[in-house]
Short mmCIF file of C-alpha atoms and ligand atoms in Angstrom, two decimals:
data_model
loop_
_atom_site.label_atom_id
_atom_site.label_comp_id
_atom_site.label_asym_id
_atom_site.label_seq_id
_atom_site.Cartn_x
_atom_site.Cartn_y
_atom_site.Cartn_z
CA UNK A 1 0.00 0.00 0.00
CA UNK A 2 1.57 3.23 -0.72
CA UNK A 3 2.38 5.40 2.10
CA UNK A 4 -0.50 8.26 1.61
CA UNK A 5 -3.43 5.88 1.80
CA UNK A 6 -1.11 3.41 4.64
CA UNK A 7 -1.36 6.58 6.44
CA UNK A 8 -5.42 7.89 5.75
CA UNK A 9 -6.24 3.85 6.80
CA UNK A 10 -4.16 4.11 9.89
CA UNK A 11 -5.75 7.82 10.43
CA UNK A 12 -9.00 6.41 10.18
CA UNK A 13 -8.25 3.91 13.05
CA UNK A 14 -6.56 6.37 15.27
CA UNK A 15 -9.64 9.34 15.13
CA UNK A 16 -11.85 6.36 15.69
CA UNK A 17 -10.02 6.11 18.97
CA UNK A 18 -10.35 9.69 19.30
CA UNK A 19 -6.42 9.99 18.98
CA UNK A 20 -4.44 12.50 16.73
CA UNK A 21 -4.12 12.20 13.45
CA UNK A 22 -0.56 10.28 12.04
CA UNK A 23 0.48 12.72 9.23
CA UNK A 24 4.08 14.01 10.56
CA UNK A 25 4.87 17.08 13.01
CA UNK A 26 6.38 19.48 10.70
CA UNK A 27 7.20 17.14 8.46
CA UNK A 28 6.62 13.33 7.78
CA UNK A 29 5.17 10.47 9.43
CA UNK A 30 8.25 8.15 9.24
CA UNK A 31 7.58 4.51 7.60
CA UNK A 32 10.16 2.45 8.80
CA UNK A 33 11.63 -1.08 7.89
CA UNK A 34 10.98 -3.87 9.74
CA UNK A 35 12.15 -3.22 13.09
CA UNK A 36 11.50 -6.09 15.04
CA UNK A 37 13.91 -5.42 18.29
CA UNK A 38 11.86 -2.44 19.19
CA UNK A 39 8.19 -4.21 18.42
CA UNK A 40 9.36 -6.86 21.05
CA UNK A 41 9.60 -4.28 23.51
CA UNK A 42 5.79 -4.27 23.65
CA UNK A 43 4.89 -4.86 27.37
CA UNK A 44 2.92 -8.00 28.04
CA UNK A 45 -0.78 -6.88 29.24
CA UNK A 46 -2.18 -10.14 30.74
CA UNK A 47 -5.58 -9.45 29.61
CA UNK A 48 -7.42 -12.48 31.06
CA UNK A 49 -11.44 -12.11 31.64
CA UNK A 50 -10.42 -13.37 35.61
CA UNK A 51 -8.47 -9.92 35.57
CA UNK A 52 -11.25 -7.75 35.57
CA UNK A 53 -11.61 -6.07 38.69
CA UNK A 54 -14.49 -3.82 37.61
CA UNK A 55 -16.48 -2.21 35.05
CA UNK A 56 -17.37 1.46 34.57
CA UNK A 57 -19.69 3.32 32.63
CA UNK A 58 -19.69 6.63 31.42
CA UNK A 59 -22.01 9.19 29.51
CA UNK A 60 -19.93 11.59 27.58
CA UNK A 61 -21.76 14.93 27.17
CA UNK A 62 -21.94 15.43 23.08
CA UNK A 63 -23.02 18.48 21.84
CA UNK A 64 -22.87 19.49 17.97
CA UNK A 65 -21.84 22.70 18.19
CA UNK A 66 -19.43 21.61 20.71
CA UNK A 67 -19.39 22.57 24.86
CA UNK A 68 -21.57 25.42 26.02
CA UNK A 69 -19.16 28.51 26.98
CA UNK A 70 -21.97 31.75 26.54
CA UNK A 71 -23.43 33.85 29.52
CA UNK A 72 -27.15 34.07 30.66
CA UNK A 73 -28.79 35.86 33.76
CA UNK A 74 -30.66 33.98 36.13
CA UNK A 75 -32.29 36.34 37.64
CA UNK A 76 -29.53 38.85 39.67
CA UNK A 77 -26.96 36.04 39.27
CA UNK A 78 -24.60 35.89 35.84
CA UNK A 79 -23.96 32.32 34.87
CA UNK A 80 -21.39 31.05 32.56
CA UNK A 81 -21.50 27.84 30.89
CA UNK A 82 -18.92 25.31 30.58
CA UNK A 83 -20.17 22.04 29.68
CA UNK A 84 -20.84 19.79 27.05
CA UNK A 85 -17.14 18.20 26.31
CA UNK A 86 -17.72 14.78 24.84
CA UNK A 87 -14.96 12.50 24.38
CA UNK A 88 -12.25 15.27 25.36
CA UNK A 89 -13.61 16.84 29.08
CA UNK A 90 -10.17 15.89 30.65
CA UNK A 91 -7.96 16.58 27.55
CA UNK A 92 -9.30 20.40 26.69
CA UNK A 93 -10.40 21.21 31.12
CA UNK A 94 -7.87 23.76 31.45
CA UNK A 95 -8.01 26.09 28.34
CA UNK A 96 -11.61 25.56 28.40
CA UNK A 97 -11.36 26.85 32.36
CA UNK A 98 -9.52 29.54 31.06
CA UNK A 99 -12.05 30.89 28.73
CA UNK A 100 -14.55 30.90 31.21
CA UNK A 101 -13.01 32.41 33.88
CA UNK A 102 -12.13 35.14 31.42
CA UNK A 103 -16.15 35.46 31.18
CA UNK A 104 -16.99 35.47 34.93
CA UNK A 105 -13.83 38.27 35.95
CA UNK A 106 -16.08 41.29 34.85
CA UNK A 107 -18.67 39.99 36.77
CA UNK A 108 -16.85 39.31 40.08
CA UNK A 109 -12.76 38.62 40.46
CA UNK A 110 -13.78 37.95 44.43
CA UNK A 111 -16.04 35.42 44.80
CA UNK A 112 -17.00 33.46 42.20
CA UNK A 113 -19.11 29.60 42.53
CA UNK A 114 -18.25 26.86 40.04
CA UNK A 115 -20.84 24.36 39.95
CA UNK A 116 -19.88 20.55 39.61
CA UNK A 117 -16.73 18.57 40.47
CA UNK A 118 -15.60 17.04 37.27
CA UNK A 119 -12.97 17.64 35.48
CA UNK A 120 -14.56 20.53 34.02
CA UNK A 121 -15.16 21.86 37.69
CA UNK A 122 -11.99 21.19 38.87
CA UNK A 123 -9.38 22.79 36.31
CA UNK A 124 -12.48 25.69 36.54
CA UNK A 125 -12.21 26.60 39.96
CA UNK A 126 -8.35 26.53 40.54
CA UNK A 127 -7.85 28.56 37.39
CA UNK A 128 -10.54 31.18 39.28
CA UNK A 129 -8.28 31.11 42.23
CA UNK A 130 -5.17 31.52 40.31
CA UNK A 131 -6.90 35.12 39.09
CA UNK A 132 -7.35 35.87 42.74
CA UNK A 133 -10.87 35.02 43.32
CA UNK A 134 -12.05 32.56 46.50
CA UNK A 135 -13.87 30.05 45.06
CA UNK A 136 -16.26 27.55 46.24
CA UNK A 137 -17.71 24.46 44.75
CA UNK A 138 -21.35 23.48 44.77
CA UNK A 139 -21.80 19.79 43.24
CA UNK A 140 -23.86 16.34 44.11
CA UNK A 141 -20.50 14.84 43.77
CA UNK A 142 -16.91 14.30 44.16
CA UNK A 143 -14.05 12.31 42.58
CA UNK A 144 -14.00 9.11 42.43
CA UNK A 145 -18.06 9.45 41.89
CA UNK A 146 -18.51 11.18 39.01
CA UNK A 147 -18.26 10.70 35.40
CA UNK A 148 -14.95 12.27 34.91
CA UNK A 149 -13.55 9.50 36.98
CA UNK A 150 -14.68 6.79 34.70
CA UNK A 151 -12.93 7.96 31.42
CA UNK A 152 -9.73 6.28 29.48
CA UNK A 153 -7.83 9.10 30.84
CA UNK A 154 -5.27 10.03 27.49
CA UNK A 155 -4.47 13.35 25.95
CA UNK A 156 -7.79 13.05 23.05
CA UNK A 157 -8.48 16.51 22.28
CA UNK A 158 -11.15 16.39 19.70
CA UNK A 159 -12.55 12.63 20.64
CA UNK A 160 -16.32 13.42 19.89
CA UNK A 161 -15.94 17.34 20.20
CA UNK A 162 -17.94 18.58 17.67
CA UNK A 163 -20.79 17.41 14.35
CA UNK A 164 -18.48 18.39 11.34
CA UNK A 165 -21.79 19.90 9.84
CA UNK A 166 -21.89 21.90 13.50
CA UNK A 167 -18.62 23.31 13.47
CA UNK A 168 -18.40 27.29 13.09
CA UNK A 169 -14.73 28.89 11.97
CA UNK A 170 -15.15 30.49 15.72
CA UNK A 171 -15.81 26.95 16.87
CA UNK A 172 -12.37 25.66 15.38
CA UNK A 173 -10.66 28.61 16.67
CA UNK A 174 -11.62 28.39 19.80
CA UNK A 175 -10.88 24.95 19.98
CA UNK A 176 -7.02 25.27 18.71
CA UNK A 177 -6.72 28.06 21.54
CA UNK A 178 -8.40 25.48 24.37
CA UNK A 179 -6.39 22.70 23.36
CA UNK A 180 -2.97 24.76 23.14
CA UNK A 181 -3.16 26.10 25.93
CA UNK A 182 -4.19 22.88 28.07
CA UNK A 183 -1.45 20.79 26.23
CA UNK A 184 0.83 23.12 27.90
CA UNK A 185 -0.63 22.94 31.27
CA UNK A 186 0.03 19.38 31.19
CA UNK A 187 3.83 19.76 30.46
CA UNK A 188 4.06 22.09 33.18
CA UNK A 189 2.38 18.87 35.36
CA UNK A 190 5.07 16.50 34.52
CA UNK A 191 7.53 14.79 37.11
CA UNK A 192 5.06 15.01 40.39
CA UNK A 193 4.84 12.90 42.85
CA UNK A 194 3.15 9.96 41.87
CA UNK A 195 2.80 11.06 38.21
CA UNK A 196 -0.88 12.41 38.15
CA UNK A 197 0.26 13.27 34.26
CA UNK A 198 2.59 11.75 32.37
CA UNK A 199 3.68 10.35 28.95
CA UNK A 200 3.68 7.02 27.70
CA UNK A 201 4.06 4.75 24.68
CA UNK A 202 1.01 4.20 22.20
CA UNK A 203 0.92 1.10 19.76
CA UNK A 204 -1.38 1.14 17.13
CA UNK A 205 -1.44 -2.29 16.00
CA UNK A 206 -2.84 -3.01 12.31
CA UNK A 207 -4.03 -6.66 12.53
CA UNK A 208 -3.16 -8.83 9.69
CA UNK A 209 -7.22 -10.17 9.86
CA UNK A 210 -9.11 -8.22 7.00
CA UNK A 211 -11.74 -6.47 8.97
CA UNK A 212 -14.32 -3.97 7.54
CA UNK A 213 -13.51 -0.26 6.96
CA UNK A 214 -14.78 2.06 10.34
CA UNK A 215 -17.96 4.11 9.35
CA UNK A 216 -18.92 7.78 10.80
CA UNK A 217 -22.27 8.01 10.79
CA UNK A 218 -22.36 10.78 13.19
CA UNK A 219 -19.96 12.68 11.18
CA UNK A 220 -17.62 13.65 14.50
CA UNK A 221 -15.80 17.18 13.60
CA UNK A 222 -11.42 16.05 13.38
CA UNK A 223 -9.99 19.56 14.27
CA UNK A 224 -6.56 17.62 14.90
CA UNK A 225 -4.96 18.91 12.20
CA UNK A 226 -4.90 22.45 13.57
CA UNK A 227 -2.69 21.34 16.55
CA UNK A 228 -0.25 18.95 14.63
CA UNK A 229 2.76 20.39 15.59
CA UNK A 230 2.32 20.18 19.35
CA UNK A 231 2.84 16.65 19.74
CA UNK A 232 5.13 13.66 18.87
CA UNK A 233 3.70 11.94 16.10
CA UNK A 234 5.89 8.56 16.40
CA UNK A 235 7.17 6.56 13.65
CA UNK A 236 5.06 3.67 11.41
CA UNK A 237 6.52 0.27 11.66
CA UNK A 238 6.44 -2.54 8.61
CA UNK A 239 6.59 -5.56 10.43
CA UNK A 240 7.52 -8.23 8.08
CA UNK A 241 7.57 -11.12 10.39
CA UNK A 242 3.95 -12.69 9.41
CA UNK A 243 3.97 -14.72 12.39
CA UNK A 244 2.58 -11.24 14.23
CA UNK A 245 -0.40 -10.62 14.21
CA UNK A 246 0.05 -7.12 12.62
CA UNK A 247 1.74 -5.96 9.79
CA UNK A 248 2.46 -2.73 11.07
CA UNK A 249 2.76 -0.33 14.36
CA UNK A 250 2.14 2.98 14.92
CA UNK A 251 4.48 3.50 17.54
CA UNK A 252 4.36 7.09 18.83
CA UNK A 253 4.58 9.21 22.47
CA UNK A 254 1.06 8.90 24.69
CA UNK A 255 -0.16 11.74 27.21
CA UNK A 256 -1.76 10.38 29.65
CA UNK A 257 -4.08 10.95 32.78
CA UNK A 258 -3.90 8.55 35.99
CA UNK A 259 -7.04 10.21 36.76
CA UNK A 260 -7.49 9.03 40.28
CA UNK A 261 -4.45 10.41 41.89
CA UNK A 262 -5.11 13.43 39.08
CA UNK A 263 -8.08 14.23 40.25
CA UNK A 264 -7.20 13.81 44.09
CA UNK A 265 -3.93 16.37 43.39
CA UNK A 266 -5.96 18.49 41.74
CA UNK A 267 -8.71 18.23 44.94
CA UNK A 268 -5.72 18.95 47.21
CA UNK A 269 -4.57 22.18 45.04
CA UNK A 270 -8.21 23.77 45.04
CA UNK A 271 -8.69 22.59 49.22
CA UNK A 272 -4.75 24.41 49.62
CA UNK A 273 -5.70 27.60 48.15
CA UNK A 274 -8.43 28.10 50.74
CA UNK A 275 -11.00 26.78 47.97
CA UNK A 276 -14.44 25.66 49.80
CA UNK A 277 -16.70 22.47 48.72
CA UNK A 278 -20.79 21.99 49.84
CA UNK A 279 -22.23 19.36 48.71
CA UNK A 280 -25.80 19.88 47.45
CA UNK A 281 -27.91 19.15 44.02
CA UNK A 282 -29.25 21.44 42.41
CA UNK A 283 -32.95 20.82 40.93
CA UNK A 284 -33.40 24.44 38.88
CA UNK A 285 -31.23 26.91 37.90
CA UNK A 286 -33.59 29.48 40.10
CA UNK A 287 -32.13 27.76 42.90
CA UNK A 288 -29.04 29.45 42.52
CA UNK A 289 -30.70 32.80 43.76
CA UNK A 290 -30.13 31.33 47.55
CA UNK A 291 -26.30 31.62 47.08
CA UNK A 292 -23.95 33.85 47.90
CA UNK A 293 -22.06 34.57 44.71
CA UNK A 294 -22.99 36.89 42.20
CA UNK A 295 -21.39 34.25 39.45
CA UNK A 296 -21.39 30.72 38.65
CA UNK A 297 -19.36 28.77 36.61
CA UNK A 298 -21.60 25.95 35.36
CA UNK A 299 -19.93 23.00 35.31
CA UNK A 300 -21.78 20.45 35.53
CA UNK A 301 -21.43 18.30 32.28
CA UNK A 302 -24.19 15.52 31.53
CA UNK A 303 -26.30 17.04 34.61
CA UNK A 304 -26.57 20.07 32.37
CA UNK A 305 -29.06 18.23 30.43
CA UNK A 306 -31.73 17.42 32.85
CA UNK A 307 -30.65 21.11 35.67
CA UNK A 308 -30.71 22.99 32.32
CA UNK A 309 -33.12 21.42 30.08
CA UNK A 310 -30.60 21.41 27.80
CA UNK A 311 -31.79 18.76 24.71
CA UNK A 312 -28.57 19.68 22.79
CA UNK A 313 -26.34 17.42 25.00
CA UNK A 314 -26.65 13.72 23.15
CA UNK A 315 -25.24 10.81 25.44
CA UNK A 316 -22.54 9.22 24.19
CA UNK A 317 -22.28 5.74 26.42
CA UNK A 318 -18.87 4.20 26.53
CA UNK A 319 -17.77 1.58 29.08
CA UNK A 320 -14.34 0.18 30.67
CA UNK A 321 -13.67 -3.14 31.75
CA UNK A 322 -10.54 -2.80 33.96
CA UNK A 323 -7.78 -5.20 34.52
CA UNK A 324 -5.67 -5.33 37.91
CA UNK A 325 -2.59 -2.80 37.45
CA UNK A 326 -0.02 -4.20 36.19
CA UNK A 327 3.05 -1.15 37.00
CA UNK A 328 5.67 -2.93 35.47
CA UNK A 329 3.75 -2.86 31.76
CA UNK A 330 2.62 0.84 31.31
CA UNK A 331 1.68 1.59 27.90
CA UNK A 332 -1.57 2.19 25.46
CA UNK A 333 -2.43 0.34 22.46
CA UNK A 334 -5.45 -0.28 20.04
CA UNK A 335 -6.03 -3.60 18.17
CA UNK A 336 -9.18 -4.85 16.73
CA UNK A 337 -11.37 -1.90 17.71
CA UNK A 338 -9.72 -2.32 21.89
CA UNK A 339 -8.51 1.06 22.72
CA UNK A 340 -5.88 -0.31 25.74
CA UNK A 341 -4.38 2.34 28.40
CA UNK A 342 -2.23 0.36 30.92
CA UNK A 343 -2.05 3.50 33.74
CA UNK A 344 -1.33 3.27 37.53
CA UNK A 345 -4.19 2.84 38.49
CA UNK A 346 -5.85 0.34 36.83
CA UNK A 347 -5.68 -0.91 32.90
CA UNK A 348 -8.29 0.31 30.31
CA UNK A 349 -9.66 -1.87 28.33
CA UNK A 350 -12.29 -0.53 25.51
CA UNK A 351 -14.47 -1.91 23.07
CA UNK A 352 -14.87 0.67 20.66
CA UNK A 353 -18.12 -0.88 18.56
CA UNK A 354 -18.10 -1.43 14.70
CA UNK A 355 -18.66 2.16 13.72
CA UNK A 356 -18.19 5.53 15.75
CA UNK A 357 -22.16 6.11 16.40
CA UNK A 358 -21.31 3.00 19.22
CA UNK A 359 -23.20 4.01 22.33
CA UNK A 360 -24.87 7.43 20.70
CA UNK A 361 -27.87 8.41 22.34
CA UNK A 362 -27.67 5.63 24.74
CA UNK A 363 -28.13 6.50 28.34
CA UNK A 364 -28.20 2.68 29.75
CA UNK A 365 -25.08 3.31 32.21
CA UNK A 366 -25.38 -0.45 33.70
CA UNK A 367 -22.45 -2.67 32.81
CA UNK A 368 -22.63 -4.92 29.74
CA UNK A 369 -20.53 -7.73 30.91
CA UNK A 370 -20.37 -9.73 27.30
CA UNK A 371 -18.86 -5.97 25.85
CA UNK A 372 -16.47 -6.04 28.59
CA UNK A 373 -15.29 -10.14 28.04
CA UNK A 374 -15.28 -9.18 24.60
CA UNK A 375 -12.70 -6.44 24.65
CA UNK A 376 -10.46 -8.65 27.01
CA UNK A 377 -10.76 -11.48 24.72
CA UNK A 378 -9.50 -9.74 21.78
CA UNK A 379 -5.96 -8.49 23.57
CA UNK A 380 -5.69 -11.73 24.69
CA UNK A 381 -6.14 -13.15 21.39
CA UNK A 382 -3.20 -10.71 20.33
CA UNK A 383 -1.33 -11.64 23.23
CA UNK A 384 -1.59 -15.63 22.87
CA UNK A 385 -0.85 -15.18 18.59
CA UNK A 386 1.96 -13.48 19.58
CA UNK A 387 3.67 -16.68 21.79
CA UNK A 388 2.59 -15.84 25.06
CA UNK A 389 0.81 -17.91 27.91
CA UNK A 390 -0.28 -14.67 29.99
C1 FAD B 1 -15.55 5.72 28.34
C2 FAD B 1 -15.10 7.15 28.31
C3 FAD B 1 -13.76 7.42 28.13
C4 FAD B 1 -13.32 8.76 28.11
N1 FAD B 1 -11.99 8.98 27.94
C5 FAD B 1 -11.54 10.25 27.89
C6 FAD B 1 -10.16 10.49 27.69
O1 FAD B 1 -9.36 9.56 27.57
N2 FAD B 1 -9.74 11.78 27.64
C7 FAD B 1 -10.60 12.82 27.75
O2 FAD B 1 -10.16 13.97 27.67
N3 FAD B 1 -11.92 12.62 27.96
C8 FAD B 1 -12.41 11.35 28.02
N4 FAD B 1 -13.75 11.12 28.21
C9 FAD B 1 -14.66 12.27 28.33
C10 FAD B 1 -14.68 12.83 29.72
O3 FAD B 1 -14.86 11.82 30.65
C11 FAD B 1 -15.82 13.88 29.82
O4 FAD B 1 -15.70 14.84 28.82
C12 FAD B 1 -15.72 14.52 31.19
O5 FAD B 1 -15.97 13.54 32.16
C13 FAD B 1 -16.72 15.65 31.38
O6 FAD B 1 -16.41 16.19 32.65
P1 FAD B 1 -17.36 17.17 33.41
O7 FAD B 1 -16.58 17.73 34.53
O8 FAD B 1 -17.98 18.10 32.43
O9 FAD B 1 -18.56 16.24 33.94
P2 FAD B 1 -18.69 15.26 35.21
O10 FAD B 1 -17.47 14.51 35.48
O11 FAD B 1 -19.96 14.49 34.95
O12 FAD B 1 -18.91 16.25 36.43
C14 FAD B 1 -20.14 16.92 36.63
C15 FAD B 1 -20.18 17.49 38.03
O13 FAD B 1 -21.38 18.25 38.15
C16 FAD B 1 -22.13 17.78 39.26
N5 FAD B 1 -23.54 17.96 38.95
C17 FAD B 1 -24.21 17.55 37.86
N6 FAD B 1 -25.50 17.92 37.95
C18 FAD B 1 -25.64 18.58 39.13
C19 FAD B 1 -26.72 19.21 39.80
N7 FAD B 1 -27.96 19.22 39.28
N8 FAD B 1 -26.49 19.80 40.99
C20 FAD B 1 -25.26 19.80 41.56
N9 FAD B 1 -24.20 19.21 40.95
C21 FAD B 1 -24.38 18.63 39.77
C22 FAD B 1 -21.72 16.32 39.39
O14 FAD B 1 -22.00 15.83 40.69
C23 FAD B 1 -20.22 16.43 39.12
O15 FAD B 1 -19.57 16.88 40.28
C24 FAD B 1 -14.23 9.82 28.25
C25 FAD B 1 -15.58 9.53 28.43
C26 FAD B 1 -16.02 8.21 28.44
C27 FAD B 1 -17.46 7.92 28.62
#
């Protein structure tokens, strides 16, 4: 296969996974010969269905014109949205907290209430205190119980972001700015304790099988392009051994989230800088009238839908089985539609579905246990073709 369409195939498997696109940084994508020696160095994930230690689902909050970010009174209190991330809540948090601190300063750079706990809430309210302001938090929630928790946790920027037919120049703009500027928040969160953030190795494996081209039926906006030369875009292996189950690798750098001890340093940052935390739910946005702050920061993701009868957030269901941690084999990987991210904390292991409408519109958040033996049983497969008794 010539290298241009090598590449749009492997481009097409990489979106559907909600990662960046392969063409090269500056430059080329670099198609290498067989290189065998540094294929073998693929940890061993022992993906085994007596491994899974639980399974997780999540609704991410789609919305085709992309997350909320305007203004609106409620009554004497000024509210600004920021909700509605899809796939990429974790990935764009901080230059999307940016923006909308930007948009409650005018109001108030004192006291300022960010509604919800996510990751959207989080990044929102220390970026208020950073401008000066004491914050407090009002959500129904904390880490590890809400939906932010539950997510792959890897740098996916523009994973389910946006409906192509949706996105507005401004949109795209905006988007570039968000994801800039949170890309280098996460550099500057590099080398802590524990490694809340950190980098790691992706494998995109191309099985050998013959399997049918991935279909877009939701037509998901890819803005990656616009941010190519941020990031290490790896190398493209040839693997001519055809005892592997792939022919070839896309072998490239990984950012990645260990979201639980993420989300507990960045608890411990907000609680540090004098940031306050009630507990309550919310059941109209009227009720905000009985706080204290003259702005809100409304971050409340999926609960937008129902607290702000907001019909323009679509469910996108997507579930985890996870495998015991296995620290001595960190890494991600796809194969066979199995996105695979091997943190700290526990090991991802996805079934991505047949096309990328999997889980649209689907707000069943029990666990599907077949899905989850499913997933497992494909890396295993890999694993077992590949020689090994894990
Ligand atoms: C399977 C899966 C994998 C994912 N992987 C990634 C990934 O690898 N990278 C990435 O960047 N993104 C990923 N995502 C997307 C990411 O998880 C979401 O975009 C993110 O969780 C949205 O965060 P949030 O803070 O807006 O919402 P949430 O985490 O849902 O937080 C909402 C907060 O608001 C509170 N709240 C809601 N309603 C009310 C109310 N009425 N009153 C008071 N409080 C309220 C909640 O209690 C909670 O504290 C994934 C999603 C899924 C489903």
């Amino acid at each position: 296969m010539p290298l241009l369409s090598r590449r749009r195939a492997m481009t097409r498997g990489a979106s559907l996974l909600g990662l960046s696109s392969l063409s090269g940084c500056a430059g080329e994508t670099l198609l290498q010969p067989d290189l065998d020696a540094d294929v073998r160095s693929l940890p061993v994930i022992r993906a085994r269905t007596d491994r899974i230690d639980r399974i997780t689902v999540c609704l991410r909050p789609f919305r085709a014109a992309g997350p909320r970010l305007d203004v609106e009174q409620v009554e004497r209190k000024t509210v600004v949205h920021n909700y509605g991330h899809g796939g990429s809540g974790w990935s764009l948090s901080w230059g999307s907290a940016k923006l909308a601190v930007e948009r409650a300063l005018p109001v108030s750079s004192r006291n300022i209430g960010v509604i919800g706990c996510g990751a959207i809430g989080l990044t929102t309210a220390i970026v208020a205190q950073q401008a000066g302001a004491q914050v407090t938090i009002y959500a129904e929630a904390l880490p590890p119980f809400v939906r932010s928790a539950r997510a792959s946790g890897s740098w996916t920027p523009s994973s389910r972001i946006a409906r192509k037919d949706a996105v507005t120049p401004e949109f795209a703009t905006r988007w570039e700015s968000m994801a800039r500027y949170s890309f280098s928040c996460y550099q500057n969160l590099q080398g802590l304790p524990g490694h809340p953030v950190e980098w790691d190795t992706f494998y995109g494996l191309h099985s050998r099988e013959p399997s049918a081209p991935h279909t877009d039926p939701i037509g998901f906006a890819s803005l990656d392009d616009r941010i190519q030369d941020i990031e290490p875009q790896g190398n493209l292996i040839r693997i001519n051994n055809s005892r592997l189950p792939y022919s070839e690798v896309h072998k490239k750098p990984n950012l990645i989230f260990n979201v639980t001890g993420y989300a507990d340093y960045l608890l411990r940052q907000f609680l540090e800088r004098g940031g306050r935390i009630k507990i309550l739910t919310l059941h109209h946005p009227s009720d905000l009238t009985a706080l204290p702050e003259p702005v809100f920061i409304n971050c409340t993701g999926y609960g937008a839908r129902a607290l702000w009868s907001d019909n323009t957030i679509v469910p996108i269901r997507g579930q985890i089985a996870w495998l015991i941690p296995q620290p001595e084999a960190l890494c991600s990987m796809s194969f066979g539609n199995v996105y695979v991210v091997s943190r700290r904390d526990g090991i991802v292991i996805q079934w991505m579905g047949t096309d990328m409408g999997f889980g649209y519109d689907n707000t069943d958040e029990k666990p599907d246990l077949t899905e989850a033996r499913r997933g497992v049983s494909i890396i295993n497969g890999l694993y077992r073709n590949m020689g090994y008794n894990i």
